[in-house]
Amino acid sequence: MNALSAQSRRNLDGADAGAEADATARERTKAESGGLMEAVCATANVRLAYKRVVQNKGSAGVDGITWVEFEGHLKQHWPTIRGKLLAGSYVPSPVRRVEIAKPQGGTRTLGIPTLTDRLIQQALHQVLSPIFEARFSESSYGFRPGRGAHQAVEAARGYVAEGYRVVVDMDLEQFFDRVNHDVLMGKLAKEIDDKRVLRLVRRYLRAGMMAGGLVSPRREGTPQGGPLSPLLSNILLTDLDRELERRGHRFCRYADDCNIYVKSQAAGERVLASLTRFLEQRLKLKVNTTKSAVAAPRARTFLGYSLTGHRHPKLRIAPASSKRLRAKVRKALKGKRGGSVRQAIDELNPLLRGWAAYFRLAETKRPLEELDQWVRHRLRCLIWRHWKHAPTRARNLIAAGLAPRHAGCAAYNGRGPWWNSGSRAMNFATPKQYFDRLGLVSLLATVRRLQGAS
């Protein structure tokens, strides 16, 4: 991340600045004597927001300005934008509509703001987050500093180990698309006095969505894709957290993914029914009855993990998570017939490392062993295809140490690449040690190493 130039800083401040310490002191005084918008527009806050936005290197919004061009754009236009923010007259641009595939199937709609609006949203987030953070529940783990998915699944395991062996797995139907603006703004207004900030947040909620050159208005929902959306979702769902705490329930919530742990099926059914009414009446949200369920934790997935049915349950990788990794590996290796196996492994390794880092809490090794074996099978299939013709295959198998008779049988058997890549001949020619020498990441070894380091 390149630091802003001195000229950029003067533009961000909107005035001729002297020494940086003096400028910071002046802005702090302005923020303290003014309102929240002055704090949002303070140079130190905006500079931090700029750094975070550019570090993400996200795609352009409807204006087409990329992160590479953003600093030059900001130098020219920030003083005017800052003036409009302080005057309460800034109007956000529409967001760019993008459809992405959901891991469980179907699509999710993202709204990609312009980089300027991402900068402003990030600056807002940095000022608003400390105000609301102290009011959030200890059982809320999503999009909060110092908290994450691993803490949520550890807490879930703890509840099951305590004897709460039935989970109410509640799915909110199209949560980000159904957020009621009036309900959300009412909650913000209880804590925020600066009308300019409230007006700006509402304008972001109502910013139209552009697709195919046409802008569609928005009357509900908070589009995923902007820095402010996760904070707003936590603000809205804090009422759900407080209701669960009031009832004395054990629960874990990560954004709109909420699991409540109870001791019996009957209790779970009652909780699901009463919370459905609460969400519909109080927060104007709808529970997806087809995806929500009351079941044993081992039968459900929470943040990619599941639990064993033991008295002292262990965290395990949910089957759906393994299936998604296989799909990603297939996609990563697709079209790699022209490159070397080492190149394919080099491209695959970051995916495997990241996946292993997320699932480092897994306590059952069989799924990891099976995935490691499957990845090697896919790579052997790639190698078999690289060899192309039967004489080349026979020659390479012999070079690997296979007897000529066995190599000939394997090379000329007429079966397909997937069958042959799982055969004894290919396992002999390209054993696990072969892939180890090429640097292939082992999921099992990586998880075990991370567990040992923690």
XYZ file of C-alpha atoms in Angstrom:
454
model
C 0.000 0.000 0.000
C 1.516 3.290 -1.077
C 1.117 6.090 1.418
C -0.771 9.179 0.333
C 1.470 11.959 -0.942
C 1.734 15.260 0.952
C -0.453 16.864 -1.696
C -3.070 14.121 -1.223
C -3.135 14.830 2.492
C -3.662 18.535 1.906
C -6.557 17.721 -0.415
C -8.060 15.313 2.092
C -7.969 18.040 4.721
C -9.546 20.487 2.327
C -7.184 23.281 3.370
C -3.506 24.211 3.341
C -1.950 22.085 6.051
C 1.118 22.862 8.067
C 2.913 20.248 10.088
C 1.041 16.934 10.331
C 0.889 17.117 14.113
C -0.744 20.538 13.986
C -3.258 19.349 11.378
C -4.171 16.305 13.464
C -4.632 18.460 16.561
C -6.899 20.867 14.704
C -9.034 18.013 13.350
C -9.371 16.423 16.774
C -10.585 19.753 18.151
C -13.048 20.105 15.282
C -14.395 16.578 15.812
C -14.815 17.111 19.537
C -16.470 20.506 19.164
C -18.600 19.473 16.182
C -20.497 16.281 15.429
C -19.815 12.773 14.213
C -19.470 13.879 10.604
C -16.435 15.966 11.524
C -14.872 12.845 13.010
C -15.760 10.875 9.872
C -14.074 13.476 7.657
C -10.974 13.954 9.832
C -7.813 13.376 7.790
C -6.430 10.608 10.030
C -9.719 8.703 9.812
C -10.036 9.148 6.044
C -6.398 8.217 5.478
C -6.913 4.950 7.385
C -10.099 4.259 5.415
C -8.233 4.937 2.155
C -5.495 2.492 3.124
C -7.970 -0.279 3.906
C -10.010 0.262 0.745
C -6.987 0.270 -1.570
C -5.421 -2.734 0.173
C -8.486 -4.781 -0.775
C -7.897 -4.023 -4.477
C -11.575 -4.554 -5.189
C -13.331 -4.101 -8.515
C -14.606 -0.780 -9.791
C -18.117 0.546 -9.214
C -20.477 2.111 -11.736
C -18.046 4.987 -12.421
C -15.376 2.575 -13.693
C -12.619 4.037 -11.491
C -10.176 1.333 -10.393
C -8.059 1.255 -7.243
C -5.015 2.108 -9.403
C -6.658 5.355 -10.524
C -8.276 6.146 -7.205
C -5.594 8.335 -5.614
C -5.526 10.689 -8.598
C -9.321 10.892 -8.565
C -9.306 11.639 -4.849
C -6.722 14.407 -5.155
C -8.989 16.204 -7.584
C -12.399 15.638 -6.034
C -12.028 15.064 -2.279
C -12.290 18.728 -1.165
C -15.680 18.982 -2.919
C -16.867 15.608 -1.577
C -15.745 16.522 1.940
C -17.615 19.804 1.755
C -20.801 18.023 0.727
C -20.422 15.480 3.547
C -20.023 18.231 6.141
C -22.981 20.110 4.657
C -25.129 16.966 4.679
C -25.769 17.149 0.938
C -23.648 14.253 -0.370
C -25.584 11.728 -2.484
C -23.996 8.283 -3.075
C -23.713 6.751 -6.531
C -25.746 3.637 -7.406
C -24.100 0.301 -6.654
C -23.081 -2.134 -9.387
C -25.097 -5.349 -9.329
C -23.051 -8.554 -9.303
C -24.364 -12.116 -8.992
C -22.119 -14.725 -7.360
C -22.755 -18.406 -6.751
C -23.615 -19.484 -3.204
C -21.672 -22.442 -1.773
C -24.974 -24.222 -1.048
C -26.382 -23.488 -4.516
C -28.241 -20.566 -6.014
C -26.872 -17.040 -6.334
C -26.210 -14.119 -4.027
C -26.638 -10.528 -5.175
C -23.815 -8.140 -4.321
C -23.946 -4.376 -4.651
C -20.476 -3.021 -5.445
C -20.165 0.676 -4.475
C -17.763 3.030 -6.201
C -14.366 3.351 -4.536
C -15.335 6.821 -3.322
C -18.415 5.425 -1.602
C -16.396 2.515 -0.207
C -13.978 5.061 1.265
C -16.820 7.026 2.880
C -18.513 3.872 4.167
C -15.237 2.664 5.648
C -14.687 6.045 7.306
C -18.229 5.856 8.710
C -17.615 2.312 9.929
C -14.460 3.356 11.793
C -16.353 6.044 13.685
C -19.627 4.191 14.288
C -18.197 0.786 15.207
C -16.761 1.851 18.612
C -20.100 3.442 19.507
C -22.062 0.221 18.975
C -19.394 -2.377 19.750
C -19.829 -2.046 23.522
C -23.562 -2.748 23.110
C -23.157 -5.988 21.159
C -23.674 -9.410 22.714
C -20.852 -11.668 23.849
C -22.517 -14.397 21.755
C -22.194 -12.380 18.529
C -19.038 -13.270 16.588
C -19.404 -12.005 13.016
C -17.591 -8.936 11.667
C -16.329 -7.772 15.029
C -12.787 -6.860 16.109
C -11.008 -9.696 17.886
C -13.792 -12.184 17.114
C -14.388 -14.698 14.386
C -15.797 -17.981 13.176
C -13.372 -20.133 15.182
C -14.547 -18.653 18.472
C -18.156 -19.227 17.420
C -17.687 -22.938 16.646
C -15.660 -23.441 19.850
C -18.504 -21.891 21.836
C -21.004 -24.126 20.029
C -19.005 -27.221 20.940
C -18.901 -26.052 24.553
C -22.686 -25.758 24.730
C -23.156 -29.261 23.305
C -20.590 -30.653 25.759
C -22.587 -29.053 28.606
C -25.592 -31.152 27.634
C -27.443 -28.852 25.218
C -27.540 -31.525 22.557
C -30.288 -30.157 20.312
C -29.655 -27.202 18.018
C -32.167 -24.736 16.622
C -30.489 -23.909 13.311
C -32.269 -20.757 12.179
C -31.889 -19.409 8.657
C -33.096 -15.902 7.850
C -34.589 -15.717 4.382
C -32.634 -13.311 2.132
C -31.588 -11.360 5.206
C -29.492 -8.671 3.531
C -32.188 -8.116 0.912
C -35.014 -7.782 3.467
C -33.625 -5.427 6.104
C -36.346 -2.908 6.947
C -34.867 0.582 6.597
C -37.192 2.253 9.107
C -36.501 -0.344 11.806
C -32.745 -0.091 11.267
C -32.709 3.709 11.168
C -34.740 3.810 14.379
C -32.013 1.819 16.127
C -29.281 4.062 14.741
C -31.141 7.203 15.798
C -31.167 6.037 19.437
C -27.372 6.331 19.564
C -26.517 8.948 16.923
C -27.448 12.622 17.225
C -25.761 13.888 14.068
C -28.549 14.184 11.487
C -26.008 14.354 8.651
C -24.704 10.889 9.516
C -28.217 9.446 9.777
C -29.188 11.027 6.471
C -26.073 9.652 4.781
C -26.637 6.119 6.098
C -30.238 6.162 4.847
C -29.032 7.342 1.449
C -26.610 4.428 1.313
C -29.440 2.061 2.174
C -31.562 3.517 -0.591
C -28.827 3.818 -3.224
C -30.111 2.274 -6.430
C -28.634 -0.854 -8.001
C -27.377 -0.651 -11.566
C -27.500 -3.607 -13.954
C -27.400 -3.386 -17.750
C -27.280 0.401 -17.607
C -30.567 0.641 -15.693
C -30.846 1.710 -12.037
C -33.417 -0.021 -9.845
C -34.588 1.835 -6.702
C -34.288 0.155 -3.296
C -36.849 0.349 -0.494
C -35.499 -2.426 1.723
C -32.275 -4.350 2.254
C -28.645 -3.452 2.814
C -26.609 -4.686 -0.159
C -23.646 -6.929 0.539
C -20.454 -5.541 -0.908
C -19.941 -2.320 1.050
C -17.913 -1.911 4.270
C -20.907 -0.587 6.220
C -23.286 -3.501 5.612
C -21.834 -5.956 8.196
C -21.985 -3.351 10.979
C -25.580 -2.473 10.120
C -26.553 -6.147 10.207
C -25.092 -6.519 13.706
C -26.887 -3.378 14.888
C -30.225 -4.712 13.647
C -29.776 -8.249 15.008
C -28.658 -7.095 18.471
C -32.359 -7.117 19.401
C -32.412 -10.845 18.609
C -29.322 -11.372 20.781
C -30.878 -9.499 23.700
C -34.114 -11.479 23.407
C -32.182 -14.761 23.500
C -30.185 -13.562 26.511
C -33.379 -12.465 28.255
C -34.726 -15.991 27.844
C -31.489 -17.506 29.152
C -30.599 -19.373 25.963
C -27.164 -20.601 24.898
C -26.551 -19.407 21.374
C -23.943 -18.394 18.790
C -24.618 -15.826 16.085
C -22.333 -15.033 13.166
C -23.985 -12.291 11.096
C -27.368 -13.758 10.075
C -26.315 -17.345 10.906
C -27.727 -18.112 14.363
C -27.703 -21.415 16.288
C -29.500 -21.841 19.620
C -28.691 -24.857 21.813
C -31.368 -26.500 23.966
C -31.839 -29.812 25.788
C -34.785 -31.383 23.993
C -36.507 -31.557 20.640
C -39.737 -30.180 22.118
C -37.910 -27.180 23.586
C -36.244 -26.565 20.224
C -39.561 -26.600 18.384
C -40.996 -24.068 20.835
C -37.944 -21.806 20.503
C -38.044 -21.870 16.706
C -41.756 -21.018 16.626
C -41.499 -18.174 19.149
C -38.383 -16.664 17.547
C -40.021 -16.797 14.136
C -42.850 -14.651 15.508
C -40.403 -12.323 17.273
C -38.349 -11.708 14.125
C -41.367 -11.143 11.933
C -43.120 -8.781 14.347
C -40.195 -6.881 15.909
C -37.587 -6.774 13.142
C -39.756 -7.417 10.053
C -37.544 -10.356 9.056
C -38.649 -13.740 7.762
C -37.336 -17.146 8.854
C -36.724 -19.598 6.016
C -38.703 -22.597 7.228
C -37.299 -24.944 4.563
C -33.678 -24.356 5.640
C -34.237 -23.924 9.377
C -34.383 -27.041 11.526
C -34.347 -28.470 15.042
C -31.902 -31.363 15.071
C -28.864 -33.010 16.627
C -25.743 -30.828 16.100
C -24.003 -33.674 14.249
C -26.706 -33.455 11.564
C -26.222 -29.713 10.944
C -23.457 -27.464 9.658
C -22.304 -24.303 11.422
C -19.760 -22.089 9.653
C -18.429 -25.044 7.693
C -17.966 -27.276 10.740
C -20.059 -30.010 12.278
C -19.812 -32.007 15.513
C -19.448 -35.671 16.312
C -22.082 -37.414 18.416
C -19.691 -38.270 21.268
C -20.394 -37.360 24.870
C -17.478 -34.952 24.554
C -18.099 -33.811 20.980
C -15.294 -33.151 18.542
C -15.251 -30.581 15.784
C -15.204 -32.093 12.334
C -15.290 -30.798 8.786
C -18.845 -30.813 7.476
C -19.314 -32.990 4.357
C -20.600 -29.957 2.440
C -17.313 -28.144 3.146
C -15.291 -31.032 1.722
C -17.533 -31.063 -1.332
C -16.985 -27.328 -1.909
C -13.200 -27.759 -1.693
C -13.323 -30.514 -4.302
C -15.271 -28.215 -6.615
C -12.663 -25.470 -6.158
C -9.795 -27.872 -6.860
C -11.513 -29.091 -10.036
C -11.945 -25.504 -11.163
C -8.325 -24.633 -10.338
C -6.996 -27.610 -12.325
C -9.337 -27.169 -15.264
C -7.455 -26.270 -18.414
C -4.034 -27.074 -16.922
C -3.162 -29.754 -19.465
C -0.634 -27.486 -21.179
C 1.366 -26.533 -18.084
C 3.630 -28.552 -15.846
C 2.450 -30.406 -12.759
C 4.694 -28.176 -10.635
C 2.919 -25.081 -11.986
C -0.465 -26.642 -11.215
C 0.679 -27.416 -7.666
C 2.016 -23.884 -7.192
C -1.406 -22.493 -8.164
C -3.242 -25.006 -6.011
C -1.191 -24.563 -2.834
C -2.580 -21.150 -1.726
C -6.113 -22.582 -1.907
C -5.118 -25.621 0.154
C -3.217 -23.551 2.740
C -6.122 -21.155 3.213
C -8.631 -23.976 3.524
C -6.447 -25.836 6.042
C -5.958 -22.640 8.078
C -9.719 -22.175 8.371
C -10.339 -25.819 9.311
C -7.422 -26.066 11.711
C -9.865 -26.769 14.561
C -10.885 -30.089 12.988
C -10.298 -32.969 15.396
C -11.093 -35.892 13.088
C -8.365 -36.699 10.590
C -10.184 -39.080 8.217
C -11.777 -36.320 6.046
C -8.373 -34.632 5.737
C -6.698 -37.895 4.717
C -9.413 -38.569 2.155
C -9.101 -35.069 0.700
C -5.313 -35.357 0.470
C -5.695 -38.659 -1.380
C -8.310 -37.156 -3.692
C -6.125 -34.138 -4.549
C -3.248 -36.464 -5.451
C -5.689 -38.513 -7.552
C -6.663 -35.343 -9.470
C -3.011 -34.503 -10.067
C -2.255 -38.048 -11.255
C -5.146 -37.651 -13.685
C -3.507 -34.461 -14.948
C -0.194 -36.276 -15.366
C -1.874 -39.139 -17.253
C -3.444 -36.633 -19.622
C -0.088 -34.885 -20.074
C 1.436 -38.162 -21.261
C -1.320 -38.304 -23.951
C -0.363 -41.432 -25.918
C 0.018 -45.056 -24.840
C 3.714 -45.402 -25.870
C 4.595 -42.279 -23.853
C 2.664 -43.609 -20.872
C 4.398 -46.978 -21.043
C 7.808 -45.329 -21.339
C 7.207 -43.043 -18.340
C 5.883 -45.893 -16.189
C 8.962 -47.959 -16.991
C 11.190 -44.972 -16.177
C 9.457 -44.763 -12.794
C 10.476 -48.378 -12.061
C 7.468 -50.377 -13.199
C 8.176 -53.678 -14.949
C 7.755 -53.392 -18.765
C 4.973 -56.005 -18.833
C 2.966 -54.200 -16.158
C 3.686 -50.816 -17.733
C 2.376 -52.045 -21.090
C -0.794 -53.441 -19.554
C -1.446 -50.140 -17.766
C -0.698 -47.969 -20.804
C -2.789 -49.966 -23.307
C -5.770 -51.011 -21.156
C -8.188 -48.641 -22.928
C -9.685 -47.273 -19.733
C -10.229 -43.564 -19.062
C -7.858 -41.074 -17.344
C -9.696 -41.056 -13.993
C -9.622 -44.858 -13.655
C -5.976 -45.054 -14.666
C -4.919 -42.217 -12.395
C -6.212 -44.268 -9.474
C -4.567 -47.495 -10.569
C -1.734 -49.288 -8.806
C 0.584 -48.424 -11.679
C 0.108 -44.650 -11.300
C 0.259 -44.853 -7.512
C 3.566 -46.714 -7.859
C 4.937 -44.250 -10.442
C 3.798 -41.125 -8.557
C 3.608 -41.981 -4.831
C 2.925 -39.466 -2.096
C 6.669 -38.768 -1.821
C 6.668 -37.637 -5.453
C 4.143 -34.898 -4.692
C 5.936 -34.029 -1.459
C 9.086 -33.333 -3.490
C 7.063 -31.055 -5.774
C 5.897 -29.119 -2.716
C 2.213 -30.105 -2.685
C 0.536 -28.895 0.507
C -0.857 -31.691 2.661
C -4.101 -30.679 4.366
C -3.611 -33.157 7.188
C -0.001 -32.133 7.847
C -0.867 -28.426 7.695
C -3.774 -28.759 10.126
C -1.667 -30.820 12.532
C 1.154 -28.268 12.349
C -1.229 -25.365 13.020
C -2.787 -27.219 15.929
C 0.653 -27.869 17.391
C 1.600 -24.204 17.064
C -1.538 -22.923 18.792
